[in-house]
């Protein structure tokens, strides 16, 4: 799926329109816009090609991989190192991961419909976050989580970029409504600090001042000059770090990825000229986005850590030739724990950067490349401050901590920034060159489309964010209660709308935090008019539901409950971070060390958490596949209206990012078109074009059901009413070949119960060989299963099949039947349960050789069962086997009721061998073969057997003994004797003669042909 | 349920909240334990539950004060659980307690020191007990019990929180033991393996560092696992360790250990004194020990049959069954001694017929073939030294130590 998508994505550049649609899927494209701006108005050519690159990358990690990712490690300067980072992590880790990412996006797309751009910010974080999780899940090994970290790191970029357009592009008015909550939670605390910083001195930290003074241009040029040598050096330095760290081979890869990621960030940051305060929000975002407890813990640590390494990075900045990555190296300092820390640090570094981009890009609508950025930023600040300040003024519990410790914050800010700055500078140039390259490669495409596309995701997130995170706890409870009352998605959607209204109102009149939500009547929210709600809102609601429910499982959970945070939402993590600060300052050292020691633990615990959460994530993965399919189909259709429909949700309304009026216009019209479509398409991730057949639709509903449930979270997949999806067969043919289903069953090919009954009789009376019967029975079983028939017929079919399988020695099939039978018997359906209890006892004793299993199945036997002949026989066989009583065993073998002897057959060889070994060790000097033949069941014990038969048995026995290495003596009277002493050492177990390479002797060529004919 | 006025309910809840928050801020683990321990059915908790059922809106109480709302999530779930627990809705109580436990564990994670370990223990214990009760309720309602399994995964999560460097790691063994109990109850014993591996191989753990209580429990369960595997020497060491360090006042625990240790010891040829069996009320073993002493096969079989269910459930049935060979050995020895008395010269020749006759006296009917089979096995397993002359149907015993003792080694080694 991914690959298919990839190829498609590559092609599109030629057709701007189609590209838009295709790429619209990917929210991460938002990045493009920042790039455009950062590069400035160097010309449309700049931005446009850029966009292409990004789009490609975002849309499909795979594609970018070959082109961009590879070159990077070897030739850092050439490739789009900076840009690629996103894709690189994904692709490198595994295709499935990429798929996940894509899925996430598609999943979120619905949100786009909702029209609050500002809120997107935090939401994106979510999506990224989730994608990160999914990626981690597939692999349980430790190294992977590490990779996952990086991955999650990568997604952040998009987020940040989202933030920019959202918050800044949006007019100040946004902040009042939706923007506030979102920002609030995520960056709230930090923004506050930012604000302080700014007010205090604009760019208070000395470090910053250095950078800021230089005009962007100046920086840029100098960077460029350094570029060729610098980036490369930094890269190598990173690699070295990796090696020094004790982490195994996997680490180097990670680091590389990290490195690549960095450049991207750096390049972005470069433009802004790194206003320190602005970076802070980014860091806070980072902490939030990193749900992993370990990471969060580490973040403060990193803050503390920078202190020693502080000077270094700084120096680096001035002296570009020095590898910028030294700081991380110092942090690593070669212990395992350090390794984790290091990573986190890296990530931190990443984070700070993105926000800067936001600020700049949105603010400057059309910044020329060479315009002094400082000026722009300043201009921006007022705006920013306004929005932020308003946010802060909202009375939230956790705001206080941040405010009280502003100085701490500032300090931290400066620290954080410092490390990143030097790199940024050095890396920037490389990014540019790369862009050039990519531009040429990609061909000319139209940027605008992408920009617009990028917006959608954030919206969905934004809506989700405000409720759980920003709001007072009681309100959360209120919302929860409201949702709990909802019976279905529709109601939820309406409820959601109502809730939104109520909350917005409350916020507007300032009662949000004062109102007693616990006593607020739910009726205000429920019983609202559902009709008005559009599909989009439903989607949003589902997302909202999803985020609260999933959140508790998310990695950030640990953070949530730190003392400062009053609201349970994950968003508060940022706040908590702020809370840590005082501690950090007071006893930095101890704290640091503590974190170091804990780093490993944390990671581990995270890991375990993942395991536990696996279940919840498995679903998303599946969905992803599905949605991926949808995307693929859409792409197949090219620019057709179908694809439009499918993809629209991904696209957002036009953003203010537009570079030119013309662009804006075009985007506007396009987005309008999309909006129309959005109303119609309920769920974009279900492939419409293919949705023709009955099968497909049914499957679609099933999947949709699954999704709904998944999203609503409170109910599990098991609760889906699968009954509604049961097939009713209409096929009247008695004979049917077995074919493993690859799609939903088609009723016309499924036989109803009465026909199946006939089919069973037919099989029972059939004279054909086992393979034919097995095939027929399997098809009967399948038909029973898809129709969910659980009755005496089902039991009969499985019993018949189990017996036939036993007869033919087909143990795998027998086991399948037996396990089904156990379930059926447990349901109370009558059958030959005792007969099969005996079989299962025999099977356990003779084949699985598991004491615990044996004990439990023995203890499960009822008193009556123990009186049953077959069961008693099985029990005595067990006793004979456990004591090694071969005489008893072969007696029982000959008197076996039912088909017990077939199961014993499979143990006869072993038992005989054991017996002969024991006898040859214990008996001296000889044992007559006739006795062995008699004791070991080669002859019919029943005395009625003629002498001829006995000699037959003798011959077989002597053959068998010879085959097993026994040494035989022929006496003068013709009797054969076993020389026990000689045999003691010579006995061996021969290789089974009839073994076949594929392990299934039933499947020889002839049988294969009869099967297929 | 006694009538509780609204004000009284309010007072009780606030008091509880205060005590909880104080316990946390004072790092008073003991008080916290008492506040969390449902299964103790302590009067204060019960009265609180009554109060909660009267005063439904406890969450608003929590939200009113910053002090409480700091632990709002923890307390809210705890209250809900307690409420359901009081009304007897155990499934609901479990679900709420599960949420509470999750929240608590998260909070615990943030506490640097391990002061709350005891409280965490209580939470781990309660979640398991509640899950068991909830499962009982579920089965009685005809639903599939799954809560204990869920509790198992939660405990696994807690284990992950504790398994690391730092002061909290000493708590890992307690959680491990709770996990063992869960898995043994669920019958998913194989899941123990991963935990055992991390306990025994991870360098962060120093086994001696753990509390003795947990060490004993751990050794008991791992010893039981070894019994399942019929690895008797290992089972012996582990169970003996458990017995040695078990609090001598905890007779019930000692009895539990002995229930496994005795069969293990028997299998390696060590027979307990009757007083021990009497003292710890292990009557089911009396006859078995007797049979071993006397070589009375019939008695052994009867004893096994009599307590079959019990032995099957505890998992020692197969171990005890294997004692048959030792009983045979003892029987042979008896015959040999008797023969020696009458005819010392030919005493080392045991006729199969004689053995069959002896068995018949024990009301065990065996033909010569079977007796021969048993004899070959005895010789093969080195319980009897000598050889079997097939032609003459005689077991010829070695003149030196014909019936070697096991001396602490398992049969057949």
Short mmCIF file of C-alpha atoms in Angstrom, two decimals, chain A residues 347-598:
data_model
loop_
_atom_site.label_atom_id
_atom_site.label_comp_id
_atom_site.label_asym_id
_atom_site.label_seq_id
_atom_site.Cartn_x
_atom_site.Cartn_y
_atom_site.Cartn_z
CA UNK A 347 14.73 15.78 20.77
CA UNK A 348 14.57 18.76 22.87
CA UNK A 349 16.82 20.50 20.59
CA UNK A 350 14.48 19.68 17.85
CA UNK A 351 11.56 20.98 19.52
CA UNK A 352 12.68 24.37 20.28
CA UNK A 353 13.29 25.03 16.71
CA UNK A 354 9.92 24.40 15.15
CA UNK A 355 8.07 26.99 17.08
CA UNK A 356 10.29 29.63 15.80
CA UNK A 357 9.33 28.77 12.39
CA UNK A 358 5.83 29.19 13.28
CA UNK A 359 6.24 32.54 14.50
CA UNK A 360 8.05 33.81 11.64
CA UNK A 361 6.38 32.18 8.82
CA UNK A 362 2.85 33.00 9.68
CA UNK A 363 3.60 36.47 10.65
CA UNK A 364 5.45 37.43 7.64
CA UNK A 365 3.09 36.80 4.95
CA UNK A 366 5.61 37.30 2.23
CA UNK A 367 8.94 37.76 3.79
CA UNK A 368 11.63 38.31 1.32
CA UNK A 369 14.45 36.07 1.74
CA UNK A 370 16.79 38.81 2.63
CA UNK A 371 14.59 40.88 4.77
CA UNK A 372 15.86 41.20 8.25
CA UNK A 373 13.95 38.75 10.24
CA UNK A 374 14.34 40.47 13.45
CA UNK A 375 12.10 43.17 12.37
CA UNK A 376 9.53 40.71 11.47
CA UNK A 377 9.73 38.96 14.63
CA UNK A 378 9.28 41.99 16.61
CA UNK A 379 6.29 42.81 14.65
CA UNK A 380 5.06 39.43 15.42
CA UNK A 381 5.60 39.67 19.02
CA UNK A 382 2.96 42.11 19.80
CA UNK A 383 0.49 39.88 18.19
CA UNK A 384 1.75 36.92 19.88
CA UNK A 385 1.82 38.59 23.17
CA UNK A 386 -1.72 39.57 22.84
CA UNK A 387 -2.96 36.18 22.18
CA UNK A 388 -0.82 34.65 24.75
CA UNK A 389 -1.57 37.07 27.42
CA UNK A 390 -5.21 36.61 26.90
CA UNK A 391 -4.71 32.96 27.20
CA UNK A 392 -2.91 33.28 30.36
CA UNK A 393 -5.39 35.47 31.93
CA UNK A 394 -7.89 32.77 31.83
CA UNK A 395 -7.86 31.55 35.39
CA UNK A 396 -6.29 28.19 35.30
CA UNK A 397 -4.88 26.43 38.22
CA UNK A 398 -1.62 25.56 36.78
CA UNK A 399 -0.89 28.89 35.39
CA UNK A 400 0.30 29.97 38.70
CA UNK A 401 3.36 27.86 38.95
CA UNK A 402 4.70 29.16 35.75
CA UNK A 403 4.12 32.68 36.69
CA UNK A 404 5.69 32.40 40.03
CA UNK A 405 8.86 31.01 38.58
CA UNK A 406 9.39 33.17 35.61
CA UNK A 407 13.04 33.57 36.22
CA UNK A 408 13.55 29.89 36.14
CA UNK A 409 11.78 29.65 32.94
CA UNK A 410 13.83 32.23 31.32
CA UNK A 411 16.93 30.57 32.40
CA UNK A 412 15.85 27.36 31.06
CA UNK A 413 14.87 28.91 27.89
CA UNK A 414 18.21 30.30 27.33
CA UNK A 415 19.77 27.02 28.01
CA UNK A 416 17.63 25.18 25.69
CA UNK A 417 18.18 27.57 22.98
CA UNK A 418 21.81 27.69 23.21
CA UNK A 419 22.47 24.19 22.18
CA UNK A 420 20.30 24.41 19.20
CA UNK A 421 21.50 27.64 17.88
CA UNK A 422 24.92 26.75 16.72
CA UNK A 423 23.71 23.80 14.85
CA UNK A 424 21.06 25.70 13.25
CA UNK A 425 23.45 28.12 11.88
CA UNK A 426 25.73 25.53 10.54
CA UNK A 427 23.08 23.39 9.13
CA UNK A 428 21.08 25.97 7.43
CA UNK A 429 23.10 26.34 4.36
CA UNK A 430 23.00 22.70 3.63
CA UNK A 431 19.30 22.78 3.77
CA UNK A 432 19.19 25.38 1.17
CA UNK A 433 21.37 23.61 -1.21
CA UNK A 434 19.33 20.61 -0.79
CA UNK A 435 16.25 22.42 -1.51
CA UNK A 436 17.72 23.49 -4.72
CA UNK A 437 18.51 20.01 -5.64
CA UNK A 438 15.19 18.71 -4.71
CA UNK A 439 13.58 21.43 -6.62
CA UNK A 440 15.24 20.52 -9.77
CA UNK A 441 14.53 16.89 -9.21
CA UNK A 442 10.94 17.26 -8.37
CA UNK A 443 10.18 19.61 -11.11
CA UNK A 444 8.01 22.60 -10.78
CA UNK A 445 4.97 22.14 -8.66
CA UNK A 446 2.58 24.43 -7.09
CA UNK A 447 3.14 25.22 -3.52
CA UNK A 448 -0.14 26.73 -2.65
CA UNK A 449 -2.03 23.57 -2.83
CA UNK A 450 0.05 22.05 -0.19
CA UNK A 451 -0.20 24.87 2.10
CA UNK A 452 -3.88 24.69 2.12
CA UNK A 453 -3.77 21.02 2.57
CA UNK A 454 -1.66 21.10 5.57
CA UNK A 455 -4.14 22.87 7.67
CA UNK A 456 -6.85 20.32 8.11
CA UNK A 457 -5.43 18.03 10.67
CA UNK A 458 -4.80 20.51 13.30
CA UNK A 459 -8.38 21.43 13.45
CA UNK A 460 -9.58 18.12 14.50
CA UNK A 461 -7.04 18.03 17.15
CA UNK A 462 -7.82 21.42 18.27
CA UNK A 463 -11.37 20.58 18.97
CA UNK A 464 -10.37 17.62 20.93
CA UNK A 465 -7.87 19.50 22.92
CA UNK A 466 -9.83 22.12 24.64
CA UNK A 467 -12.13 19.90 26.52
CA UNK A 468 -9.95 17.54 28.38
CA UNK A 469 -6.89 19.58 28.78
CA UNK A 470 -7.52 23.18 29.36
CA UNK A 471 -10.66 23.02 31.22
CA UNK A 472 -11.17 22.62 34.88
CA UNK A 473 -11.48 19.17 36.14
CA UNK A 474 -15.06 19.49 37.01
CA UNK A 475 -15.80 20.50 33.49
CA UNK A 476 -14.04 17.45 32.25
CA UNK A 477 -16.23 15.42 34.45
CA UNK A 478 -19.18 17.23 33.08
CA UNK A 479 -18.18 16.49 29.55
CA UNK A 480 -17.51 12.91 30.41
CA UNK A 481 -20.88 12.53 31.94
CA UNK A 482 -22.47 14.12 28.97
CA UNK A 483 -20.79 11.74 26.63
CA UNK A 484 -21.56 8.82 28.80
CA UNK A 485 -25.21 9.59 28.32
CA UNK A 486 -24.92 9.43 24.61
CA UNK A 487 -26.08 6.26 23.10
CA UNK A 488 -24.57 6.48 19.70
CA UNK A 489 -22.30 8.55 17.62
CA UNK A 490 -24.98 10.82 16.42
CA UNK A 491 -25.99 11.75 19.85
CA UNK A 492 -22.43 12.21 20.76
CA UNK A 493 -21.91 14.51 17.89
CA UNK A 494 -24.81 16.64 18.84
CA UNK A 495 -23.81 16.54 22.41
CA UNK A 496 -20.41 17.60 21.41
CA UNK A 497 -21.64 20.56 19.53
CA UNK A 498 -23.75 21.58 22.44
CA UNK A 499 -20.88 21.14 24.78
CA UNK A 500 -18.69 23.26 22.66
CA UNK A 501 -21.25 25.94 22.71
CA UNK A 502 -21.69 25.80 26.42
CA UNK A 503 -18.03 25.88 27.06
CA UNK A 504 -17.36 28.68 24.69
CA UNK A 505 -20.08 30.67 26.27
CA UNK A 506 -18.73 29.99 29.66
CA UNK A 507 -15.35 31.06 28.59
CA UNK A 508 -16.63 34.18 27.01
CA UNK A 509 -18.39 35.33 30.09
CA UNK A 510 -15.59 34.20 32.27
CA UNK A 511 -17.47 31.59 34.20
CA UNK A 512 -15.54 28.72 32.79
CA UNK A 513 -13.59 28.16 35.90
CA UNK A 514 -16.00 29.48 38.37
CA UNK A 515 -19.08 27.65 37.35
CA UNK A 516 -19.85 24.49 39.21
CA UNK A 517 -19.78 22.01 36.42
CA UNK A 518 -20.56 19.19 38.70
CA UNK A 519 -23.97 20.56 39.27
CA UNK A 520 -24.50 21.79 35.77
CA UNK A 521 -27.53 20.02 34.35
CA UNK A 522 -26.69 17.75 31.50
CA UNK A 523 -29.92 18.61 29.84
CA UNK A 524 -28.38 21.74 28.43
CA UNK A 525 -26.06 19.64 26.46
CA UNK A 526 -28.13 16.66 25.66
CA UNK A 527 -31.36 16.87 23.75
CA UNK A 528 -29.95 19.30 21.31
CA UNK A 529 -30.99 19.25 17.79
CA UNK A 530 -29.10 16.60 15.97
CA UNK A 531 -30.21 17.42 12.53
CA UNK A 532 -27.89 20.29 12.06
CA UNK A 533 -24.89 18.33 12.74
CA UNK A 534 -22.91 17.59 9.74
CA UNK A 535 -20.91 14.59 9.10
CA UNK A 536 -17.85 16.54 9.80
CA UNK A 537 -18.95 17.27 13.26
CA UNK A 538 -19.57 13.63 13.84
CA UNK A 539 -16.12 12.93 12.82
CA UNK A 540 -14.84 15.53 15.10
CA UNK A 541 -16.82 14.19 17.90
CA UNK A 542 -15.49 10.78 17.33
CA UNK A 543 -12.07 12.16 17.43
CA UNK A 544 -12.80 13.95 20.57
CA UNK A 545 -14.03 10.88 22.12
CA UNK A 546 -11.00 9.17 21.00
CA UNK A 547 -8.56 11.53 22.41
CA UNK A 548 -9.85 11.53 25.93
CA UNK A 549 -10.20 7.81 26.06
CA UNK A 550 -6.92 7.07 24.53
CA UNK A 551 -5.09 9.57 26.45
CA UNK A 552 -5.07 7.73 29.69
CA UNK A 553 -3.17 5.05 27.93
CA UNK A 554 -0.79 7.37 26.31
CA UNK A 555 2.70 7.76 27.42
CA UNK A 556 2.14 11.09 28.87
CA UNK A 557 -0.02 9.68 31.44
CA UNK A 558 2.61 9.61 34.06
CA UNK A 559 3.11 13.26 33.58
CA UNK A 560 -0.41 14.11 34.02
CA UNK A 561 -0.56 13.46 37.61
CA UNK A 562 2.30 15.45 38.82
CA UNK A 563 1.31 17.61 41.66
CA UNK A 564 0.90 20.80 39.76
CA UNK A 565 -1.52 19.56 37.31
CA UNK A 566 -5.03 19.71 38.34
CA UNK A 567 -6.61 18.57 35.19
CA UNK A 568 -6.09 15.02 34.17
CA UNK A 569 -5.47 15.85 30.60
CA UNK A 570 -2.26 15.08 28.94
CA UNK A 571 -1.85 18.58 27.91
CA UNK A 572 -0.95 19.65 31.29
CA UNK A 573 2.39 18.02 30.92
CA UNK A 574 3.78 21.24 29.75
CA UNK A 575 2.64 22.80 32.91
CA UNK A 576 4.17 20.15 34.92
CA UNK A 577 7.34 20.76 33.23
CA UNK A 578 7.16 24.24 34.42
CA UNK A 579 6.52 22.87 37.82
CA UNK A 580 9.68 20.95 37.76
CA UNK A 581 11.67 23.99 37.23
CA UNK A 582 11.86 25.28 40.74
CA UNK A 583 13.13 21.97 41.82
CA UNK A 584 15.52 21.98 39.05
CA UNK A 585 16.95 25.19 40.15
CA UNK A 586 17.11 24.43 43.75
CA UNK A 587 18.85 21.16 43.63
CA UNK A 588 19.83 20.82 40.12
CA UNK A 589 22.48 18.36 40.78
CA UNK A 590 20.53 15.86 42.71
CA UNK A 591 17.74 16.12 40.34
CA UNK A 592 19.94 15.53 37.45
CA UNK A 593 21.48 12.50 38.92
CA UNK A 594 18.17 11.16 39.86
CA UNK A 595 16.97 11.45 36.44
CA UNK A 596 19.98 9.85 35.06
CA UNK A 597 19.52 6.87 37.20
CA UNK A 598 15.91 6.77 36.37
#
